[in-house]
PDB file of C-alpha atoms in Angstrom:
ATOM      1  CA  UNK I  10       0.000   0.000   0.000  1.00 45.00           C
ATOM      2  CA  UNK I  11       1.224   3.544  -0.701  1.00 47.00           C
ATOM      3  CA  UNK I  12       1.096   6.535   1.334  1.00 69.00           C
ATOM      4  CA  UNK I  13      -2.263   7.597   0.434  1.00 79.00           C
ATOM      5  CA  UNK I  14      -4.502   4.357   0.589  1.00 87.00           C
ATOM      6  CA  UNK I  15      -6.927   4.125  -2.549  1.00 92.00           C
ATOM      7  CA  UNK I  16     -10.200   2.019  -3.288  1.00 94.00           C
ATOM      8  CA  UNK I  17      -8.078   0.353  -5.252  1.00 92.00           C
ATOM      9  CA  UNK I  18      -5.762  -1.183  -3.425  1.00 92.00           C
ATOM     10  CA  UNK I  19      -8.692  -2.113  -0.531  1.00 93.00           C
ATOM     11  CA  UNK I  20     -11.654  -3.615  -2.891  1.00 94.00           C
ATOM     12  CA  UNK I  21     -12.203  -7.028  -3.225  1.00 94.00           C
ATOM     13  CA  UNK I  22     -11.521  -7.980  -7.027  1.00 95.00           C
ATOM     14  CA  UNK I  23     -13.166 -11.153  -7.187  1.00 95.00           C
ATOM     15  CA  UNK I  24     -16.705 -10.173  -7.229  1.00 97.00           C
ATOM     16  CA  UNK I  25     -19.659 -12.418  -7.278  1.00 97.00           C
ATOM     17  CA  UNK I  26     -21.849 -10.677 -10.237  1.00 98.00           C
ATOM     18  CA  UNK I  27     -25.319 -11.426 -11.666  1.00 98.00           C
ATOM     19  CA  UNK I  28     -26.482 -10.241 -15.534  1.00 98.00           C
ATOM     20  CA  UNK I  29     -30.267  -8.506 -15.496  1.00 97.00           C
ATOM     21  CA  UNK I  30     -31.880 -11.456 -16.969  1.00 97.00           C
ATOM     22  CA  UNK I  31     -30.394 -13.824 -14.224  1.00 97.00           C
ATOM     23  CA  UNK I  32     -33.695 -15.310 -12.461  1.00 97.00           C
ATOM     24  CA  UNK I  33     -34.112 -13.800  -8.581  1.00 96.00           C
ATOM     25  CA  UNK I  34     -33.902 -17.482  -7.355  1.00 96.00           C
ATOM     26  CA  UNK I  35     -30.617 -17.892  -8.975  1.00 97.00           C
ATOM     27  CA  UNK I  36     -29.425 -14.836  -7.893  1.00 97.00           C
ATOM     28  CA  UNK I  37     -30.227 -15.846  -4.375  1.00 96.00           C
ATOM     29  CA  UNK I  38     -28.464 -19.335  -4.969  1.00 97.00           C
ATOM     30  CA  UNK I  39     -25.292 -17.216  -6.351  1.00 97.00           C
ATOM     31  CA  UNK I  40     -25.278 -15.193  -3.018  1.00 97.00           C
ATOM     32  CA  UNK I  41     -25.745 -18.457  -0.682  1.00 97.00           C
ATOM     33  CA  UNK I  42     -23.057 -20.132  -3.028  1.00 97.00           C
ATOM     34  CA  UNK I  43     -20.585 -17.141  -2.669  1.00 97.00           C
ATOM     35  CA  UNK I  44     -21.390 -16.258   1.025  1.00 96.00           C
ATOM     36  CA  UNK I  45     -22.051 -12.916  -0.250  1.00 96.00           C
ATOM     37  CA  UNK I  46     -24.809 -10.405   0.747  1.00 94.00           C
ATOM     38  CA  UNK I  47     -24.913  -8.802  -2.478  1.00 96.00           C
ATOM     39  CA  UNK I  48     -24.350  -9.183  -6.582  1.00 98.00           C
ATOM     40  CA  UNK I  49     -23.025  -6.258  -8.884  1.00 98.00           C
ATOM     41  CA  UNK I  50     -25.377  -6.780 -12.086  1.00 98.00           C
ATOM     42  CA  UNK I  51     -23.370  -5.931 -15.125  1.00 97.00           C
ATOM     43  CA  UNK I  52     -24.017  -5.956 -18.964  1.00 97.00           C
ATOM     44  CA  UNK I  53     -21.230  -7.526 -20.673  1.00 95.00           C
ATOM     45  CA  UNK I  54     -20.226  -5.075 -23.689  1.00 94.00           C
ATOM     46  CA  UNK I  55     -17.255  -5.398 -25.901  1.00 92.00           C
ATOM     47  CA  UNK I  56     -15.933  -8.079 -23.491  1.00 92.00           C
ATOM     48  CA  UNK I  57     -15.980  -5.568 -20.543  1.00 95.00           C
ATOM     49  CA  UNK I  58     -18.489  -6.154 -18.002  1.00 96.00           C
ATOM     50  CA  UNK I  59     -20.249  -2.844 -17.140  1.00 96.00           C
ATOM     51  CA  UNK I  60     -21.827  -2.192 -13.853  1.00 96.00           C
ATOM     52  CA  UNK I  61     -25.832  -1.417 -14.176  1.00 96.00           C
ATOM     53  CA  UNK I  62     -27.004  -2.233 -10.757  1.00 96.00           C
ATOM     54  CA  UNK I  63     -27.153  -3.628  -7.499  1.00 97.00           C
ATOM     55  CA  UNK I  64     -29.062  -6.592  -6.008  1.00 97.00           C
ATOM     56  CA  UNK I  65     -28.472  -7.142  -2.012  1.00 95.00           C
ATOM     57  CA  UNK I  66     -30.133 -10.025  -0.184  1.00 95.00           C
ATOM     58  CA  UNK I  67     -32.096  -7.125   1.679  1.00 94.00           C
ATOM     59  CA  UNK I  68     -33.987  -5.766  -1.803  1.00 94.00           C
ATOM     60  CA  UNK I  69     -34.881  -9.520  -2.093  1.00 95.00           C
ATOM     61  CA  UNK I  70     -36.427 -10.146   1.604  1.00 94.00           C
ATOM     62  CA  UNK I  71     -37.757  -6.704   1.820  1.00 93.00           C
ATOM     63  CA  UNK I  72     -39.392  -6.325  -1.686  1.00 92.00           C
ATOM     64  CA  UNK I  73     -40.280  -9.640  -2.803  1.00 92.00           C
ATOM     65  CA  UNK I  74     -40.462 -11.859   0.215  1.00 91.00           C
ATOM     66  CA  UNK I  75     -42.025  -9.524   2.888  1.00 92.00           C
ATOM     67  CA  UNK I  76     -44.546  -8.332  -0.326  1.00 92.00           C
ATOM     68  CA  UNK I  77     -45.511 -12.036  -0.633  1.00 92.00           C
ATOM     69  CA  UNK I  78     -44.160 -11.454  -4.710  1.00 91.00           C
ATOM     70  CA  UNK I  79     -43.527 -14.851  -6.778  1.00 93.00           C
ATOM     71  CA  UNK I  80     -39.943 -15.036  -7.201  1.00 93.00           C
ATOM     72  CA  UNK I  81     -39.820 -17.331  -9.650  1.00 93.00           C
ATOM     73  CA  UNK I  82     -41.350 -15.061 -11.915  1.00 95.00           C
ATOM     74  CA  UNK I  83     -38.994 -12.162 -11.677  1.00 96.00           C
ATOM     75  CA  UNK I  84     -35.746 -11.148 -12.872  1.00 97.00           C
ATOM     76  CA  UNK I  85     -32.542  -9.261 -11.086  1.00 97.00           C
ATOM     77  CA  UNK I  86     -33.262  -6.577 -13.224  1.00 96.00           C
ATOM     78  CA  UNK I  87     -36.625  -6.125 -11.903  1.00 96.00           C
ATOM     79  CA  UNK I  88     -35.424  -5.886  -8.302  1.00 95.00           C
ATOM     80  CA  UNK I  89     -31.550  -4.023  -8.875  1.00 96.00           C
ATOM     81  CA  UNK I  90     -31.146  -1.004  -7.204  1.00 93.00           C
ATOM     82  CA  UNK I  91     -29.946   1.456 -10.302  1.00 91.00           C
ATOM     83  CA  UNK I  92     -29.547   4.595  -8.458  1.00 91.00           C
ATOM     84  CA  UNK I  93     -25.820   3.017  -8.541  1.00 91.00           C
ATOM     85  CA  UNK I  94     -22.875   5.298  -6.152  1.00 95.00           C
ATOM     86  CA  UNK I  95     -19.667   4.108  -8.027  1.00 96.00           C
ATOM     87  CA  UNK I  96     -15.874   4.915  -7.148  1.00 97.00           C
ATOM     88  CA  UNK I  97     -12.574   4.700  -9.528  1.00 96.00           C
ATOM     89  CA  UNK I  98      -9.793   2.852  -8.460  1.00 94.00           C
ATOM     90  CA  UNK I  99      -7.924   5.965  -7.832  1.00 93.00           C
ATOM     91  CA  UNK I 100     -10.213   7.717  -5.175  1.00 95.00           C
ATOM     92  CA  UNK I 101      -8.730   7.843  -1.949  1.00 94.00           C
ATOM     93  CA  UNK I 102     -10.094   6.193   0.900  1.00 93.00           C
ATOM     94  CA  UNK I 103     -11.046  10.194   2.393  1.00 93.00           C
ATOM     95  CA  UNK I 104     -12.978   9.890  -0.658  1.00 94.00           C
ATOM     96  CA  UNK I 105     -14.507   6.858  -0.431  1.00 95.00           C
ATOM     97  CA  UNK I 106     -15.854   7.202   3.280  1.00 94.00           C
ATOM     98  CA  UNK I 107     -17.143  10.735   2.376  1.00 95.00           C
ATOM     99  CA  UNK I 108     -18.922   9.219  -0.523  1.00 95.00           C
ATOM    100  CA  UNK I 109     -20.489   6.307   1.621  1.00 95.00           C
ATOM    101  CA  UNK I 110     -21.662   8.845   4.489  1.00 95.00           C
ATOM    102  CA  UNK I 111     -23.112  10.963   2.197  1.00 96.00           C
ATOM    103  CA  UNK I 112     -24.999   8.798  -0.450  1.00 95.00           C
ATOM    104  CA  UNK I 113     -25.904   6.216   2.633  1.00 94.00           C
ATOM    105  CA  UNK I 114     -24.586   3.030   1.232  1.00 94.00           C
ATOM    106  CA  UNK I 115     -22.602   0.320   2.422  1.00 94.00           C
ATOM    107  CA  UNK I 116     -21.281  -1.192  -0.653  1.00 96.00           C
ATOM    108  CA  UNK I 117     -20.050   0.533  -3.869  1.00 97.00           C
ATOM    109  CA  UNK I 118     -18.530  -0.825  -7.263  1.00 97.00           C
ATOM    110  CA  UNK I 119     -15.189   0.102  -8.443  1.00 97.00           C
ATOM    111  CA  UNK I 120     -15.148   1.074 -11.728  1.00 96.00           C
ATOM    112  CA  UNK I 121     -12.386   1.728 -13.948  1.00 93.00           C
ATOM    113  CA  UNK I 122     -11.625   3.795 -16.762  1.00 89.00           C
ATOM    114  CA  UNK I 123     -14.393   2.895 -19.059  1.00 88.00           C
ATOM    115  CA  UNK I 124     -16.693   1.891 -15.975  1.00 88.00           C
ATOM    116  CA  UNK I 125     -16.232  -1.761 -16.504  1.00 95.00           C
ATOM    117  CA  UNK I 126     -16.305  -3.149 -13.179  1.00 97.00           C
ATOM    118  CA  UNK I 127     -12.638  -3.595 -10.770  1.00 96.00           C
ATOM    119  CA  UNK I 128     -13.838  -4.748  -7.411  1.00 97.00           C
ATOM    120  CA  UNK I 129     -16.399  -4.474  -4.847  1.00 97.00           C
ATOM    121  CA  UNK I 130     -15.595  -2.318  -1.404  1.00 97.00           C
ATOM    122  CA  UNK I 131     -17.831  -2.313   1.475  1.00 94.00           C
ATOM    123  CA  UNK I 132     -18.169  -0.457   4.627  1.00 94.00           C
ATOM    124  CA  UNK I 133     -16.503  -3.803   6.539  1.00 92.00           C
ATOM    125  CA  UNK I 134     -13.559  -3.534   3.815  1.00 92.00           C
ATOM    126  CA  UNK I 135     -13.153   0.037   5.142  1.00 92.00           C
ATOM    127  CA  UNK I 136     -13.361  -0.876   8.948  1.00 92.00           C
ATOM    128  CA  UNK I 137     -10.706  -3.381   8.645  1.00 91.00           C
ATOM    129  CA  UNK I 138      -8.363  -0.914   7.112  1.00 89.00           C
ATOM    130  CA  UNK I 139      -9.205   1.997  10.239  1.00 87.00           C
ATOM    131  CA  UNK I 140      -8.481  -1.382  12.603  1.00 89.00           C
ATOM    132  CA  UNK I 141      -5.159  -1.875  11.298  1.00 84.00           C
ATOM    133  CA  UNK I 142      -4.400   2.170  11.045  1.00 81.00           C
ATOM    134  CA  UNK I 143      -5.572   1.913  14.472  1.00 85.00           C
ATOM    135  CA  UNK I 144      -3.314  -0.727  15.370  1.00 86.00           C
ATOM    136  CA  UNK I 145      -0.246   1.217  14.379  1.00 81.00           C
ATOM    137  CA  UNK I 146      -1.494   4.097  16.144  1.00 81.00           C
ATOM    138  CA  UNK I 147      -2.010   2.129  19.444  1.00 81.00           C
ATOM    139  CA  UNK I 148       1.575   0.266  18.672  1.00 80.00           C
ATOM    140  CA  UNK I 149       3.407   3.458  18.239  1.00 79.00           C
ATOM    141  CA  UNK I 150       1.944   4.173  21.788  1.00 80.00           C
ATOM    142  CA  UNK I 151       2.796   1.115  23.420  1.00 75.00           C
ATOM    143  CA  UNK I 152       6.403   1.491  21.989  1.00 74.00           C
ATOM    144  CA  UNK I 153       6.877   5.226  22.821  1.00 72.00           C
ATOM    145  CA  UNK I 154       5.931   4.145  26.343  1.00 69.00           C
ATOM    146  CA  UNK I 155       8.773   1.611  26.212  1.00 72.00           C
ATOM    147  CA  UNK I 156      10.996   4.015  24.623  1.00 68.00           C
ATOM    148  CA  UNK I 157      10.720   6.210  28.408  1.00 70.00           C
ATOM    149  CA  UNK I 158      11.150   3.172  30.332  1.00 69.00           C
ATOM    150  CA  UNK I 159      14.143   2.261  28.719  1.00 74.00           C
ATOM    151  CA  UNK I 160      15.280   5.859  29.393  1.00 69.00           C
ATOM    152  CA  UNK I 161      14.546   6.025  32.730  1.00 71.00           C
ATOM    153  CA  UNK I 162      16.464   2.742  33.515  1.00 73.00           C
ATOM    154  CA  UNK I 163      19.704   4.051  31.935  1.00 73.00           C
ATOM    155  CA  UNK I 164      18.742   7.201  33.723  1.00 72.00           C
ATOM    156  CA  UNK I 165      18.947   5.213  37.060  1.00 73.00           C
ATOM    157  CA  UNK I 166      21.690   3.546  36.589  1.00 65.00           C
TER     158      UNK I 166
END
Protein backbone atom coordinates (compact mmCIF):
# COMPACT_ATOMS: atom_id res chain seq x y z
CA UNK A 1 0.00 0.00 0.00
CA UNK A 2 1.22 3.54 -0.70
CA UNK A 3 1.10 6.53 1.33
CA UNK A 4 -2.26 7.60 0.43
CA UNK A 5 -4.50 4.36 0.59
CA UNK A 6 -6.93 4.12 -2.55
CA UNK A 7 -10.20 2.02 -3.29
CA UNK A 8 -8.08 0.35 -5.25
CA UNK A 9 -5.76 -1.18 -3.42
CA UNK A 10 -8.69 -2.11 -0.53
CA UNK A 11 -11.65 -3.61 -2.89
CA UNK A 12 -12.20 -7.03 -3.22
CA UNK A 13 -11.52 -7.98 -7.03
CA UNK A 14 -13.17 -11.15 -7.19
CA UNK A 15 -16.70 -10.17 -7.23
CA UNK A 16 -19.66 -12.42 -7.28
CA UNK A 17 -21.85 -10.68 -10.24
CA UNK A 18 -25.32 -11.43 -11.67
CA UNK A 19 -26.48 -10.24 -15.53
CA UNK A 20 -30.27 -8.51 -15.50
CA UNK A 21 -31.88 -11.46 -16.97
CA UNK A 22 -30.39 -13.82 -14.22
CA UNK A 23 -33.70 -15.31 -12.46
CA UNK A 24 -34.11 -13.80 -8.58
CA UNK A 25 -33.90 -17.48 -7.36
CA UNK A 26 -30.62 -17.89 -8.97
CA UNK A 27 -29.42 -14.84 -7.89
CA UNK A 28 -30.23 -15.85 -4.37
CA UNK A 29 -28.46 -19.34 -4.97
CA UNK A 30 -25.29 -17.22 -6.35
CA UNK A 31 -25.28 -15.19 -3.02
CA UNK A 32 -25.74 -18.46 -0.68
CA UNK A 33 -23.06 -20.13 -3.03
CA UNK A 34 -20.58 -17.14 -2.67
CA UNK A 35 -21.39 -16.26 1.03
CA UNK A 36 -22.05 -12.92 -0.25
CA UNK A 37 -24.81 -10.40 0.75
CA UNK A 38 -24.91 -8.80 -2.48
CA UNK A 39 -24.35 -9.18 -6.58
CA UNK A 40 -23.02 -6.26 -8.88
CA UNK A 41 -25.38 -6.78 -12.09
CA UNK A 42 -23.37 -5.93 -15.12
CA UNK A 43 -24.02 -5.96 -18.96
CA UNK A 44 -21.23 -7.53 -20.67
CA UNK A 45 -20.23 -5.07 -23.69
CA UNK A 46 -17.25 -5.40 -25.90
CA UNK A 47 -15.93 -8.08 -23.49
CA UNK A 48 -15.98 -5.57 -20.54
CA UNK A 49 -18.49 -6.15 -18.00
CA UNK A 50 -20.25 -2.84 -17.14
CA UNK A 51 -21.83 -2.19 -13.85
CA UNK A 52 -25.83 -1.42 -14.18
CA UNK A 53 -27.00 -2.23 -10.76
CA UNK A 54 -27.15 -3.63 -7.50
CA UNK A 55 -29.06 -6.59 -6.01
CA UNK A 56 -28.47 -7.14 -2.01
CA UNK A 57 -30.13 -10.03 -0.18
CA UNK A 58 -32.10 -7.13 1.68
CA UNK A 59 -33.99 -5.77 -1.80
CA UNK A 60 -34.88 -9.52 -2.09
CA UNK A 61 -36.43 -10.15 1.60
CA UNK A 62 -37.76 -6.70 1.82
CA UNK A 63 -39.39 -6.32 -1.69
CA UNK A 64 -40.28 -9.64 -2.80
CA UNK A 65 -40.46 -11.86 0.21
CA UNK A 66 -42.03 -9.52 2.89
CA UNK A 67 -44.55 -8.33 -0.33
CA UNK A 68 -45.51 -12.04 -0.63
CA UNK A 69 -44.16 -11.45 -4.71
CA UNK A 70 -43.53 -14.85 -6.78
CA UNK A 71 -39.94 -15.04 -7.20
CA UNK A 72 -39.82 -17.33 -9.65
CA UNK A 73 -41.35 -15.06 -11.91
CA UNK A 74 -38.99 -12.16 -11.68
CA UNK A 75 -35.75 -11.15 -12.87
CA UNK A 76 -32.54 -9.26 -11.09
CA UNK A 77 -33.26 -6.58 -13.22
CA UNK A 78 -36.62 -6.13 -11.90
CA UNK A 79 -35.42 -5.89 -8.30
CA UNK A 80 -31.55 -4.02 -8.88
CA UNK A 81 -31.15 -1.00 -7.20
CA UNK A 82 -29.95 1.46 -10.30
CA UNK A 83 -29.55 4.59 -8.46
CA UNK A 84 -25.82 3.02 -8.54
CA UNK A 85 -22.87 5.30 -6.15
CA UNK A 86 -19.67 4.11 -8.03
CA UNK A 87 -15.87 4.91 -7.15
CA UNK A 88 -12.57 4.70 -9.53
CA UNK A 89 -9.79 2.85 -8.46
CA UNK A 90 -7.92 5.97 -7.83
CA UNK A 91 -10.21 7.72 -5.17
CA UNK A 92 -8.73 7.84 -1.95
CA UNK A 93 -10.09 6.19 0.90
CA UNK A 94 -11.05 10.19 2.39
CA UNK A 95 -12.98 9.89 -0.66
CA UNK A 96 -14.51 6.86 -0.43
CA UNK A 97 -15.85 7.20 3.28
CA UNK A 98 -17.14 10.73 2.38
CA UNK A 99 -18.92 9.22 -0.52
CA UNK A 100 -20.49 6.31 1.62
CA UNK A 101 -21.66 8.85 4.49
CA UNK A 102 -23.11 10.96 2.20
CA UNK A 103 -25.00 8.80 -0.45
CA UNK A 104 -25.90 6.22 2.63
CA UNK A 105 -24.59 3.03 1.23
CA UNK A 106 -22.60 0.32 2.42
CA UNK A 107 -21.28 -1.19 -0.65
CA UNK A 108 -20.05 0.53 -3.87
CA UNK A 109 -18.53 -0.83 -7.26
CA UNK A 110 -15.19 0.10 -8.44
CA UNK A 111 -15.15 1.07 -11.73
CA UNK A 112 -12.39 1.73 -13.95
CA UNK A 113 -11.63 3.79 -16.76
CA UNK A 114 -14.39 2.89 -19.06
CA UNK A 115 -16.69 1.89 -15.97
CA UNK A 116 -16.23 -1.76 -16.50
CA UNK A 117 -16.30 -3.15 -13.18
CA UNK A 118 -12.64 -3.60 -10.77
CA UNK A 119 -13.84 -4.75 -7.41
CA UNK A 120 -16.40 -4.47 -4.85
CA UNK A 121 -15.59 -2.32 -1.40
CA UNK A 122 -17.83 -2.31 1.47
CA UNK A 123 -18.17 -0.46 4.63
CA UNK A 124 -16.50 -3.80 6.54
CA UNK A 125 -13.56 -3.53 3.81
CA UNK A 126 -13.15 0.04 5.14
CA UNK A 127 -13.36 -0.88 8.95
CA UNK A 128 -10.71 -3.38 8.64
CA UNK A 129 -8.36 -0.91 7.11
CA UNK A 130 -9.21 2.00 10.24
CA UNK A 131 -8.48 -1.38 12.60
CA UNK A 132 -5.16 -1.88 11.30
CA UNK A 133 -4.40 2.17 11.04
CA UNK A 134 -5.57 1.91 14.47
CA UNK A 135 -3.31 -0.73 15.37
CA UNK A 136 -0.25 1.22 14.38
CA UNK A 137 -1.49 4.10 16.14
CA UNK A 138 -2.01 2.13 19.44
CA UNK A 139 1.58 0.27 18.67
CA UNK A 140 3.41 3.46 18.24
CA UNK A 141 1.94 4.17 21.79
CA UNK A 142 2.80 1.11 23.42
CA UNK A 143 6.40 1.49 21.99
CA UNK A 144 6.88 5.23 22.82
CA UNK A 145 5.93 4.14 26.34
CA UNK A 146 8.77 1.61 26.21
CA UNK A 147 11.00 4.02 24.62
CA UNK A 148 10.72 6.21 28.41
CA UNK A 149 11.15 3.17 30.33
CA UNK A 150 14.14 2.26 28.72
CA UNK A 151 15.28 5.86 29.39
CA UNK A 152 14.55 6.02 32.73
CA UNK A 153 16.46 2.74 33.52
CA UNK A 154 19.70 4.05 31.94
CA UNK A 155 18.74 7.20 33.72
CA UNK A 156 18.95 5.21 37.06
CA UNK A 157 21.69 3.55 36.59
Amino acid sequence: MGERLTTGEICTRNVSIALRDTTLPGAARLMRENHVGCLVVVDEVAGKRIVVGLLTDRDIVTAVVAADLDPAKLRVEDMMSTDLVTAREDDSLIDLMYTMRRKGVRRIPVVGAQDELVGLVTLDDVLDILAQELGLLVATIDSEGQRERQLRKSACA
